[in-house]
Coordinates of C-alpha atoms and ligand atoms in Angstrom, one line a residue:
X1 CA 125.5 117.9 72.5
X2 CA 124.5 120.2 75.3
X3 CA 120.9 120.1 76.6
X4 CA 120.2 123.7 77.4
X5 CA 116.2 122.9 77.4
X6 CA 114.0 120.5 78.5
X7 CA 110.4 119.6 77.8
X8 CA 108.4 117.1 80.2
X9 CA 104.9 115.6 78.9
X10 CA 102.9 115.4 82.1
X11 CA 103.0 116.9 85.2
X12 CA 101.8 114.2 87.8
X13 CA 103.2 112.3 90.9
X14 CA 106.2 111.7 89.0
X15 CA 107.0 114.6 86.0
X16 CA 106.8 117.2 88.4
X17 CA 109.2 116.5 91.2
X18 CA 111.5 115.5 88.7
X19 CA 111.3 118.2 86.5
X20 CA 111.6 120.3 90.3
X21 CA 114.7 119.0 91.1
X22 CA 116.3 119.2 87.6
X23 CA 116.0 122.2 87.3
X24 CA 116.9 123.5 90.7
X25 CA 120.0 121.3 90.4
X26 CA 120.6 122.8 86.5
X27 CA 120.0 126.3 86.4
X28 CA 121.2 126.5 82.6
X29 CA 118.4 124.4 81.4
X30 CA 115.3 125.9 80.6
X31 CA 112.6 122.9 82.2
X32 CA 109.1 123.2 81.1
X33 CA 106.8 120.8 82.1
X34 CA 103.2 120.8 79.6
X35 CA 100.0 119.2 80.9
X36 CA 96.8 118.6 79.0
X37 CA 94.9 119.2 82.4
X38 CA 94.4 123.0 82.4
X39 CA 93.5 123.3 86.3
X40 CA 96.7 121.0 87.2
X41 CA 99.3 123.6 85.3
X42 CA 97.3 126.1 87.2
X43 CA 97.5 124.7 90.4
X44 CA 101.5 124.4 89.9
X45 CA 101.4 128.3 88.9
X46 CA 99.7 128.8 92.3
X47 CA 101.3 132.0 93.3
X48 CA 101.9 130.2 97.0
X49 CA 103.6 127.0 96.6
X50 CA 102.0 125.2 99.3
X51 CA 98.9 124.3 97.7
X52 CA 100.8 123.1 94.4
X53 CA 98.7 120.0 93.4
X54 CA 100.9 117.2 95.0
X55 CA 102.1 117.4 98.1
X56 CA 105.6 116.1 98.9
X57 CA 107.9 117.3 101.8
X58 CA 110.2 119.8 100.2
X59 CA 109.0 120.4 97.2
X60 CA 107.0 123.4 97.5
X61 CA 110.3 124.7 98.3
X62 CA 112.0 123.8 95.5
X63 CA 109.0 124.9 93.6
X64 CA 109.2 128.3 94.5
X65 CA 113.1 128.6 94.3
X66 CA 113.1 127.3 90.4
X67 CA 109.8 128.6 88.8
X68 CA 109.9 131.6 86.5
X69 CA 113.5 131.1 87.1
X70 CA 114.6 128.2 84.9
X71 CA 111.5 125.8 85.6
X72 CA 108.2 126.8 83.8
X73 CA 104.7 124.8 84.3
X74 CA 102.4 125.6 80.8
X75 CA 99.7 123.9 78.7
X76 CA 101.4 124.9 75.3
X77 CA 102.4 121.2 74.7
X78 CA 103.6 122.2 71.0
X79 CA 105.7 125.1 71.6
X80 CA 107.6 123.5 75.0
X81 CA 107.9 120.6 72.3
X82 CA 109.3 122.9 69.4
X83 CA 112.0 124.2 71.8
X84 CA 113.3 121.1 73.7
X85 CA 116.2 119.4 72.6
X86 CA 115.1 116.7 75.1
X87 CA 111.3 115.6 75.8
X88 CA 110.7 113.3 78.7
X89 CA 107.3 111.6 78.9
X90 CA 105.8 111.1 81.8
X91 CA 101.8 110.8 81.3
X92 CA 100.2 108.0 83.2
X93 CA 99.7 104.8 81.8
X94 CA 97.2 103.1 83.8
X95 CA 96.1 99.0 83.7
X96 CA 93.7 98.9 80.6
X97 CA 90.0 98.9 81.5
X98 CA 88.7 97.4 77.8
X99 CA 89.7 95.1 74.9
X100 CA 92.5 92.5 74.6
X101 CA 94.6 92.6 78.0
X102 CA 91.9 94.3 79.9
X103 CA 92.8 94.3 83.9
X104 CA 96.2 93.4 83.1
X105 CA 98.4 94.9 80.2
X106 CA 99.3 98.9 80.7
X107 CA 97.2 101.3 78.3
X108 CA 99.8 103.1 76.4
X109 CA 97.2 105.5 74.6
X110 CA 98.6 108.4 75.9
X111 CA 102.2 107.2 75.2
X112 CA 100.9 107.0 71.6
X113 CA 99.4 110.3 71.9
X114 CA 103.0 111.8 73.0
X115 CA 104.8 110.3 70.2
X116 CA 102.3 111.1 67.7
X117 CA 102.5 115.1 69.0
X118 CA 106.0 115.0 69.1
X119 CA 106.7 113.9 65.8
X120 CA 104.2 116.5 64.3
X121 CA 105.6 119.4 66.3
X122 CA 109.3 118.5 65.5
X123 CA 111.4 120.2 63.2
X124 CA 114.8 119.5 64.2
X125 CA 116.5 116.1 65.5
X126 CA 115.3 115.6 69.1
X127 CA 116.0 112.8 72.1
X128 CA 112.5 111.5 73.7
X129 CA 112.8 110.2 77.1
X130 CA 110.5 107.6 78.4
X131 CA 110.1 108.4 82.2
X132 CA 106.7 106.7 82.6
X133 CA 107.0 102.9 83.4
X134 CA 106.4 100.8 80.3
X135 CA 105.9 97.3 79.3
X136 CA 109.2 96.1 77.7
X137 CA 110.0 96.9 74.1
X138 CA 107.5 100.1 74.3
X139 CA 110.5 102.0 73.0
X140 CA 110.2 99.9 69.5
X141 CA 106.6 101.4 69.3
X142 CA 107.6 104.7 69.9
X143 CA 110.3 104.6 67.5
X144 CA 108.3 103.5 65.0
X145 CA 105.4 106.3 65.2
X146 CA 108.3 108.9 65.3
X147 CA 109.9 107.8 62.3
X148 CA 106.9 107.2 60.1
X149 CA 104.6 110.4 61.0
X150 CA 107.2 112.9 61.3
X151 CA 109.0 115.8 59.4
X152 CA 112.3 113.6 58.7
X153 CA 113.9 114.6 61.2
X154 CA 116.1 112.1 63.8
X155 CA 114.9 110.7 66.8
X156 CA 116.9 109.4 69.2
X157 CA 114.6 107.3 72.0
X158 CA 115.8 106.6 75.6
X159 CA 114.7 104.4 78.8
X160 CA 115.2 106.4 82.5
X161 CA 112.9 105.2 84.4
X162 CA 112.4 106.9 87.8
X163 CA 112.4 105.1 90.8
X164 CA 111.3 108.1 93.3
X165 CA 108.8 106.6 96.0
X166 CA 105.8 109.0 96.7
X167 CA 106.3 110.5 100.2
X168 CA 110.0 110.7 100.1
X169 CA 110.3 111.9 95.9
X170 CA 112.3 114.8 96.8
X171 CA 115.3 112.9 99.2
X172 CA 115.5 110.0 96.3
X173 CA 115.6 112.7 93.1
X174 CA 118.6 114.3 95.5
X175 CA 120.1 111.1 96.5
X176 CA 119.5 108.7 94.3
X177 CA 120.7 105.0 94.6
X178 CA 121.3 104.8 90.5
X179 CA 120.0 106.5 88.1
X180 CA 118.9 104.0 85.1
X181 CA 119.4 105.5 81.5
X182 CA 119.4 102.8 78.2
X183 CA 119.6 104.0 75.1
X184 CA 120.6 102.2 71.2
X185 CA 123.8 100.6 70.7
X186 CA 124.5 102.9 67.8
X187 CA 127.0 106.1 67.7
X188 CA 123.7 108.3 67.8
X189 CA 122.2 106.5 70.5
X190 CA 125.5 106.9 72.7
X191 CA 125.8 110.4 72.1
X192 CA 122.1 110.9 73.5
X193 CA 122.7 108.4 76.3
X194 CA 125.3 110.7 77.5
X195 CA 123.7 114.3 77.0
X196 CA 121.5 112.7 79.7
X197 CA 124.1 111.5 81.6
X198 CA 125.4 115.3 81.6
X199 CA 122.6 116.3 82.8
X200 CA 122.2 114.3 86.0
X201 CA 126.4 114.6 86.8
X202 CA 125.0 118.0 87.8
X203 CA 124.4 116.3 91.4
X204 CA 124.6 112.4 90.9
X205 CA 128.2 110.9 91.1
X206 CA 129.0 109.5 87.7
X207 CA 129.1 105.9 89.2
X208 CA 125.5 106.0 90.3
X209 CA 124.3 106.7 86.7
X210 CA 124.2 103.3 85.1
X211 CA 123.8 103.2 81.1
X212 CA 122.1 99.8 79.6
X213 CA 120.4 99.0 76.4
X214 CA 116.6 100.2 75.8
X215 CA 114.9 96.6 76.8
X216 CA 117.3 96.0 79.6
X217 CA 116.0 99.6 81.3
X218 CA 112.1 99.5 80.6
X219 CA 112.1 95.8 82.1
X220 CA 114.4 96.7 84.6
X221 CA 112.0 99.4 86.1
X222 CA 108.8 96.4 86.1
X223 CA 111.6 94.2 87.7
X224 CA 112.6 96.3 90.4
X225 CA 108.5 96.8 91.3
X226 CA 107.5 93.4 91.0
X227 CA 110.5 92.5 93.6
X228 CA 109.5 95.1 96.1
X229 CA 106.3 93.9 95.9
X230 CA 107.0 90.6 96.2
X231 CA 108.7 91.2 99.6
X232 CA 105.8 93.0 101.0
X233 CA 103.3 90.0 99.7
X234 CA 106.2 87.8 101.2
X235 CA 106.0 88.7 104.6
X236 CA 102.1 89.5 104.5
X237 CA 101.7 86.0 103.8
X238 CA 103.8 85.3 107.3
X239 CA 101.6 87.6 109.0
X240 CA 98.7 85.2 108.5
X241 CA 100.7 82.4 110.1
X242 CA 101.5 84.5 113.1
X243 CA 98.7 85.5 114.0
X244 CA 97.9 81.5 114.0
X245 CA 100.9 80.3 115.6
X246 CA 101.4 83.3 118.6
X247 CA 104.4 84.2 116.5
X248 CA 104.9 87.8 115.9
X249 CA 105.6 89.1 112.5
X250 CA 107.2 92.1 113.4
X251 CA 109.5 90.1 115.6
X252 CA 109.7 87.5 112.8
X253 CA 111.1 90.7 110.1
X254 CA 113.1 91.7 112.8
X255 CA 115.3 88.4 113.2
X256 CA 115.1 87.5 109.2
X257 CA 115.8 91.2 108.1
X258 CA 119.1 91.5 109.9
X259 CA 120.5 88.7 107.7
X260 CA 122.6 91.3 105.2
X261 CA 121.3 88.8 102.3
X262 CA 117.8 89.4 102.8
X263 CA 117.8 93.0 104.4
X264 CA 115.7 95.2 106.5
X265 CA 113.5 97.2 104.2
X266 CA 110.2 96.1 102.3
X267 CA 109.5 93.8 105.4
X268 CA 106.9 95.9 107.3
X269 CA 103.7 93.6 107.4
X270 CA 101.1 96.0 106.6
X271 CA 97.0 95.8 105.5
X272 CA 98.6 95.9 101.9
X273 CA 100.5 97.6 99.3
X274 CA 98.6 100.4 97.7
X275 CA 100.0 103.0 95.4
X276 CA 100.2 103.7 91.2
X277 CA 102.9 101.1 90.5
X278 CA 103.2 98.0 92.3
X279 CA 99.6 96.7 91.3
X280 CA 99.8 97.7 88.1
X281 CA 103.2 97.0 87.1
X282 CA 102.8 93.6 88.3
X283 CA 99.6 93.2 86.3
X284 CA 101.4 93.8 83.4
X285 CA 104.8 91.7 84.2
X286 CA 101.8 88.7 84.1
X287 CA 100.4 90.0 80.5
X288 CA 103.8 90.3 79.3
X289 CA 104.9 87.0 80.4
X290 CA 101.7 85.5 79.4
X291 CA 101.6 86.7 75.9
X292 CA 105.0 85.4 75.2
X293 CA 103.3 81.8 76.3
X294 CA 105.2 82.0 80.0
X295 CA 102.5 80.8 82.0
X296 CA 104.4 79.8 85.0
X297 CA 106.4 83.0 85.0
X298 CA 102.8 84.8 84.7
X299 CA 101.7 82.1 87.3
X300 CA 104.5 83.2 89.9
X301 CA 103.9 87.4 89.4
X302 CA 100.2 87.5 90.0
X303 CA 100.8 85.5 93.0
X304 CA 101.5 88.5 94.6
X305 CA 98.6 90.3 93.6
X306 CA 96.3 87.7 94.8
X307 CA 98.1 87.8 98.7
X308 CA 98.3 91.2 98.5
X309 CA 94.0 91.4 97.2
X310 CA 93.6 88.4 100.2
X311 CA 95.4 90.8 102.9
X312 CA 93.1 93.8 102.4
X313 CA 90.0 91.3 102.4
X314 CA 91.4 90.1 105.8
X315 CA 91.5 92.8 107.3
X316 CA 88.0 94.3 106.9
X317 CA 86.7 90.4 107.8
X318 CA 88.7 90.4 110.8
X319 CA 87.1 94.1 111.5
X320 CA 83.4 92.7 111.2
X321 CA 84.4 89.5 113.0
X322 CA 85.6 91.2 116.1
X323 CA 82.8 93.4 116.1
X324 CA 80.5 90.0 116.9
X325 CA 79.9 89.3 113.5
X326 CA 77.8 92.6 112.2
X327 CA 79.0 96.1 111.9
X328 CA 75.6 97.1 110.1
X329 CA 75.1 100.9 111.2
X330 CA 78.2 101.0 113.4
X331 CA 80.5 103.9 113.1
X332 CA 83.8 102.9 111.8
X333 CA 86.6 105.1 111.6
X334 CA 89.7 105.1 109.1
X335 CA 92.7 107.0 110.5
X336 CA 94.3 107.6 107.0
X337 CA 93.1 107.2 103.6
X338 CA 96.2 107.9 101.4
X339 CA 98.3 104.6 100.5
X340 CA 101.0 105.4 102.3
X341 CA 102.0 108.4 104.7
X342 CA 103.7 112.2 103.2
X343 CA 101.7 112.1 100.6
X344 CA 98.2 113.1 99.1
X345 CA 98.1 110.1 96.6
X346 CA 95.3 107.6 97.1
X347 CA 95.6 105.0 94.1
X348 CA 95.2 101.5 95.0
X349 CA 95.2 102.5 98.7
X350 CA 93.8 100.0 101.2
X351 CA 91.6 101.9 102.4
X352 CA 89.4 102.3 99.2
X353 CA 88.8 98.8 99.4
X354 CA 88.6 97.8 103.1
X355 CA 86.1 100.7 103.1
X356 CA 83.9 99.4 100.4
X357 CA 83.9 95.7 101.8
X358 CA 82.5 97.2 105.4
X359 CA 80.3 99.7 103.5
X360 CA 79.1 96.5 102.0
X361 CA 78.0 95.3 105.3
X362 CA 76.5 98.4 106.4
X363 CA 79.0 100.0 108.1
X364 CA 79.0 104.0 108.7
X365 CA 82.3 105.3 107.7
X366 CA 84.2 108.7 109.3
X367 CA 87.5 109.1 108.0
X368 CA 90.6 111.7 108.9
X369 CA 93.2 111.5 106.8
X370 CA 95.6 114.9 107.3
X371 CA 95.9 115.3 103.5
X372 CA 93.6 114.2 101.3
X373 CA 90.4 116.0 100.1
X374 CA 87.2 114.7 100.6
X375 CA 86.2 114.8 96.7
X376 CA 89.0 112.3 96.0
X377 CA 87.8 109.7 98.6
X378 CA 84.4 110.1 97.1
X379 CA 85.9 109.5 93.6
X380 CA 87.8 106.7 94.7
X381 CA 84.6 104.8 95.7
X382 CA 83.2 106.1 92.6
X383 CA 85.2 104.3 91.1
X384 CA 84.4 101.1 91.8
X385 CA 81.3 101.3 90.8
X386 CA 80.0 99.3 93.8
X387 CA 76.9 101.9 94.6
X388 CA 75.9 104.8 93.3
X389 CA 77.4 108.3 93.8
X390 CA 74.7 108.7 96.6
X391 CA 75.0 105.7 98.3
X392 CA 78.7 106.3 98.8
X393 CA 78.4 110.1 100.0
X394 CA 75.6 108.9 102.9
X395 CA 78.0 106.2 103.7
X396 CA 80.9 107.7 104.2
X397 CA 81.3 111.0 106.5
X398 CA 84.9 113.1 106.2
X399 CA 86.3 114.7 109.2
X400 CA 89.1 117.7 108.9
X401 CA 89.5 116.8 113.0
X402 CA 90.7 113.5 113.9
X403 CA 89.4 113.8 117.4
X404 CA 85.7 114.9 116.1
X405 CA 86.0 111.9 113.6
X406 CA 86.7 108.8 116.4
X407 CA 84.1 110.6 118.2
X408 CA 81.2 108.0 118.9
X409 CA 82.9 105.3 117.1
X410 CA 82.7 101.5 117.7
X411 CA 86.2 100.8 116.5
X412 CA 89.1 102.7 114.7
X413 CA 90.9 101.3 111.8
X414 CA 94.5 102.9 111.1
X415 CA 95.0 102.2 107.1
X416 CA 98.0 105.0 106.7
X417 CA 100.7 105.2 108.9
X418 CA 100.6 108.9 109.4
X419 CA 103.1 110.4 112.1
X420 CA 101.1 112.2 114.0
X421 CA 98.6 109.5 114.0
X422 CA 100.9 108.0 117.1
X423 CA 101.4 111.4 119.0
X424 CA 97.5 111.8 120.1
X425 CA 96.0 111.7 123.2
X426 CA 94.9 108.3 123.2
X427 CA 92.9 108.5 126.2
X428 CA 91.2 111.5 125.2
X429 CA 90.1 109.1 122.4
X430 CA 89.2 106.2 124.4
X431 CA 87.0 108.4 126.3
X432 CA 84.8 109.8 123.5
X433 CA 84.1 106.0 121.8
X434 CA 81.2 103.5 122.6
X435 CA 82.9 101.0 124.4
X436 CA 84.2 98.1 123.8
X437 CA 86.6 100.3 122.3
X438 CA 87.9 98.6 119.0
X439 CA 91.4 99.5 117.3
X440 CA 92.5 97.8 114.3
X441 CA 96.2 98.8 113.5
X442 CA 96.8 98.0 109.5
X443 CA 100.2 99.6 110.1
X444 CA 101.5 98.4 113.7
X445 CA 102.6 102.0 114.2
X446 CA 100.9 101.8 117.8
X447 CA 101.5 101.1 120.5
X448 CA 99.7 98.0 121.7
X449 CA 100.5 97.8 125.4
X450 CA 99.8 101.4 126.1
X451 CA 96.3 101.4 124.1
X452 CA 95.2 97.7 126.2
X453 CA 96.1 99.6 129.1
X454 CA 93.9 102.9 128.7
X455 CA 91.1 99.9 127.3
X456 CA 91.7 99.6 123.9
X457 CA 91.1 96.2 122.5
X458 CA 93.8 96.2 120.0
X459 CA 94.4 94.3 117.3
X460 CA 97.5 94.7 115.3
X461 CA 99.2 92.6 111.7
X462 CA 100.6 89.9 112.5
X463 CA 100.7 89.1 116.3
Ligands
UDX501 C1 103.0 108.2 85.7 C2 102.8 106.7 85.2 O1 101.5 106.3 85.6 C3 103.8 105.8 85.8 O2 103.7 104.5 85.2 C4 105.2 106.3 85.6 O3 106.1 105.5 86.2 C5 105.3 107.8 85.9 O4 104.3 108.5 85.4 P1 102.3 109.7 87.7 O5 103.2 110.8 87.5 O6 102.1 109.2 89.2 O7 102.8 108.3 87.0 O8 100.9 109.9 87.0 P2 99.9 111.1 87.1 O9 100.1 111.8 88.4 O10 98.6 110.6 86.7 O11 100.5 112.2 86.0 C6 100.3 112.0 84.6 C7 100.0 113.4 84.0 O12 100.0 113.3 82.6 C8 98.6 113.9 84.4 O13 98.7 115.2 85.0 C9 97.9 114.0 83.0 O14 97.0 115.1 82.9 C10 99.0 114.1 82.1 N1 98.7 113.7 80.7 C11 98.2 112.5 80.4 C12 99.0 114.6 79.6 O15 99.5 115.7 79.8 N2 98.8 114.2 78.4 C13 98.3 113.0 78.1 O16 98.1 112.6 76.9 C14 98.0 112.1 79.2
UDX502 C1 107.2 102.3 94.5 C2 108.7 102.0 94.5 O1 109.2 102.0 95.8 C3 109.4 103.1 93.7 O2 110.8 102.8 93.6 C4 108.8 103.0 92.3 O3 109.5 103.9 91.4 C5 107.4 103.4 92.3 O4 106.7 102.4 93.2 P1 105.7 104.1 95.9 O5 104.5 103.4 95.2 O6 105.7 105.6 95.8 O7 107.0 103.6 95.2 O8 105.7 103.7 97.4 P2 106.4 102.5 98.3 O9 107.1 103.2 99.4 O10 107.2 101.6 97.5 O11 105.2 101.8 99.0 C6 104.2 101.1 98.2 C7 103.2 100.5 99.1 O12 103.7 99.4 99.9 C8 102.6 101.5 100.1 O13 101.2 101.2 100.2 C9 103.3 101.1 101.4 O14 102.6 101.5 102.5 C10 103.4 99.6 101.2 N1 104.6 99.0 102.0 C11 105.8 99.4 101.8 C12 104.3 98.0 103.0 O15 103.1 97.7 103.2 N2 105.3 97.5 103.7 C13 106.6 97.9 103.4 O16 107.5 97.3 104.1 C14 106.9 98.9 102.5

């Protein structure tokens, strides 16, 4: 079979850039990509591509080469359904906030939703993709609501996860390492398997595109997270210890990450991993293994949850400690609020939490972060539900000039690892803050020696 259109189910973080880059690399499939949030297909119809909801480096390119062309952004779920030979689904499943598994296991209510839409709309045999991450043997769910609320028709169900990081989506859609695609053992689930495998020989060499069953790809997606994770957790914990022993850990990642077996990536000690996935994949891993009575295994995962939940705690006591023990009505400012630099996305960022443990204490906070809007940093301390809406909007003051932000400020607190963020004037800075001058580096993209010798007392991860 030939996929000459394409249906995506949710354009976030993840359905969008892929659904980008597929059809700019396919220019004979018809790509829509449906979205129950009216504003969010709207923002992606924005006639100027740069203020297309998520920012990514080169996507708004992309963006404006494809759409109209071959690559359509709508809110007419059921027809982009009806037409699609292929439907990927890529709605968010966030950690469940109520019932059985709450905090823990994945809420696949808006997977459910999908398949139940899907298998109303459908009138002719059709191959659903799961794109969003999914607890493993989600595909058996799916399978099952397909074939027992639909018109009769055949429904084939495949696993392809994506494995884009946020910041740098574009690059690993273009080059990725593997692409991932597991499908049924059967004749009909081969055939599928490769009409997606087609698709993504368009600009992946055939080598890279790695075909497995269903279960082996959905856990292999939760694997591949919870090892990443792991590393970061790994050599958070050995940041601790350095800063103990007069060992430093970037020195430390520096001599163990040029052994081939352990590598160089994933070992950059850091305030803590922030982001949709790792916490929340993780969390599920541990209900997964937990409910099939692995309680070691569970054990062993949420370790990593609990360093990475101890590092963020560290580093906003370590903020008020230096600060002789009170920081109550100080002005504290956060260079970067997103969870991790190139990108707009603040889930499970650092910040949100080191900034609610000082606002806890009665800290002011000011922060610049070049890319995030001020409503979603409210929001995100909304969230927690600490204080009310009010509280949080007195207590937190948002700057669109990073200079104008530090101004006045007792101490600086880098949480995202912004570029630019090393390319100001350091002094000017310096000059404009109540002295001592405090900087706390979350992301040791600084330059200590330079900062202690303008004044700075600087305190880094890890040394
Ligand atoms: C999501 C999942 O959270 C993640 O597990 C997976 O790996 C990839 O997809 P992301 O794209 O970052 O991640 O989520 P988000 O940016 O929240 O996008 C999901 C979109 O789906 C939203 O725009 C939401 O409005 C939409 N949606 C959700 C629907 O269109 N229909 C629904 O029923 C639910
Ligand atoms: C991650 C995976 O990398 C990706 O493959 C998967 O599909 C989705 O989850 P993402 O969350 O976009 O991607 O970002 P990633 O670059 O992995 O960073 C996650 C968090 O870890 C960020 O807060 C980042 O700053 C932090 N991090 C990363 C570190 O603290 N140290 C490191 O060495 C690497």
């Amino acid at each position: 079979m030939e996929i000459t259109k394409i249906c995506c189910i949710g354009a976030g973080y993840v359905g969008g850039p892929t659904m980008a880059v597929i059809a700019q690399k396919c220019p004979n499939i018809k790509v829509t990509v449906v979205d129950l949030n009216e504003q969010r297909i709207k923002d992606w119809n924005d006639p100027n591509t740069d203020n297309i909801p998520i920012y990514e480096p080169g996507l708004s390119e992309i963006v404006a080469e494809a759409r109209g062309r071959n690559l359509f952004f709508s809110t007419e779920v059921e027809k982009a359904i009806d037409e699609a030979q292929v439907i990927f689904i890529s709605v968010n499943t966030p950690t469940k906030t109520y019932g059985k598994g709450k905090g823990m296991a994945a809420d696949l209510k808006y997977i459910e939703l999908c398949a139940r839409q899907i298998a109303k709309v459908a009138k002719q045999n059709k191959i659903v993709v799961e794109k969003s991450t999914l607890p493993v043997r989600t595909a058996e769910a799916i399978k099952s609501i397909l074939d027992n609320t639909g018109n009769g028709v055949q429904f084939q169900i495949l696993s392809n996860p994506e494995f884009l990081a946020e910041g740098t989506a574009v690059t690993d859609l273009l080059n990725p390492d593997r692409i991932l695609i597991g499908g049924d053992t059967t004749t009909e689930g081969q055939e599928a398997i490769n009409a997606l495998v087609n698709v993504y020989a368009n600009w992946v060499e055939k080598d890279k595109i790695l075909t497995t069953n269903v279960w082996s790809s959905e856990l292999s997606k939760l694997t591949a997270n919870a090892f990443l994770a792991q590393r970061i957790s790994s050599i958070n914990a050995m940041s601790e210890l350095c800063e103990k022993t007069g060992a430093d850990v970037s020195e430390v990642a520096k001599a163990i990450g040029m052994d081939s077996r352990i590598g160089a990536k994933f070992l950059k000690a850091s305030v803590g991993f922030g982001g949709s996935c790792f916490q929340k994949d993780i969390l599920n891993l541990v209900y997964i293994a937990k409910s099939y009575g692995l309680n070691e295994v569970a054990d062993y995962w949420e370790q990593v949850i609990i360093m990475n939940d101890h590092q963020k705690r560290r580093f906003s006591n370590k903020i008020v400690q230096t600060l002789y023990n009170t920081v109550a009505d100080k002005k504290i400012t956060f260079l970067g609020w997103a969870f991790k630099k190139d990108t707009n996305d603040t889930r499970e960022s650092a910040a949100i939490y080191v900034a609610d443990d000082l606002i806890n204490e009665q800290a002011k906070i000011s922060v610049y972060d070049p890319k995030v809007q001020r409503h979603k940093m409210l929001s995100d301390l909304d969230y927690l539900e600490t204080r009310t809406k009010e509280e949080n909007s007195n207590a937190l003051t948002i700057f669109e000039n990073p200079y104008e932000s530090c101004k006045g400020a007792h101490a600086i607190a880098v949480l995202t690892e912004w570029d630019e963020f090393i390319t100001y004037d350091w002094q000017k800075i310096y000059d404009s803050m109540r002295k001592p001058a405090f900087l706390f580096d979350g992301r040791n993209i600084l330059n200590a020696k330079e900062l202690e010798k303008i004044g700075f007392i600087y305190k880094g991860i890890g040394s």
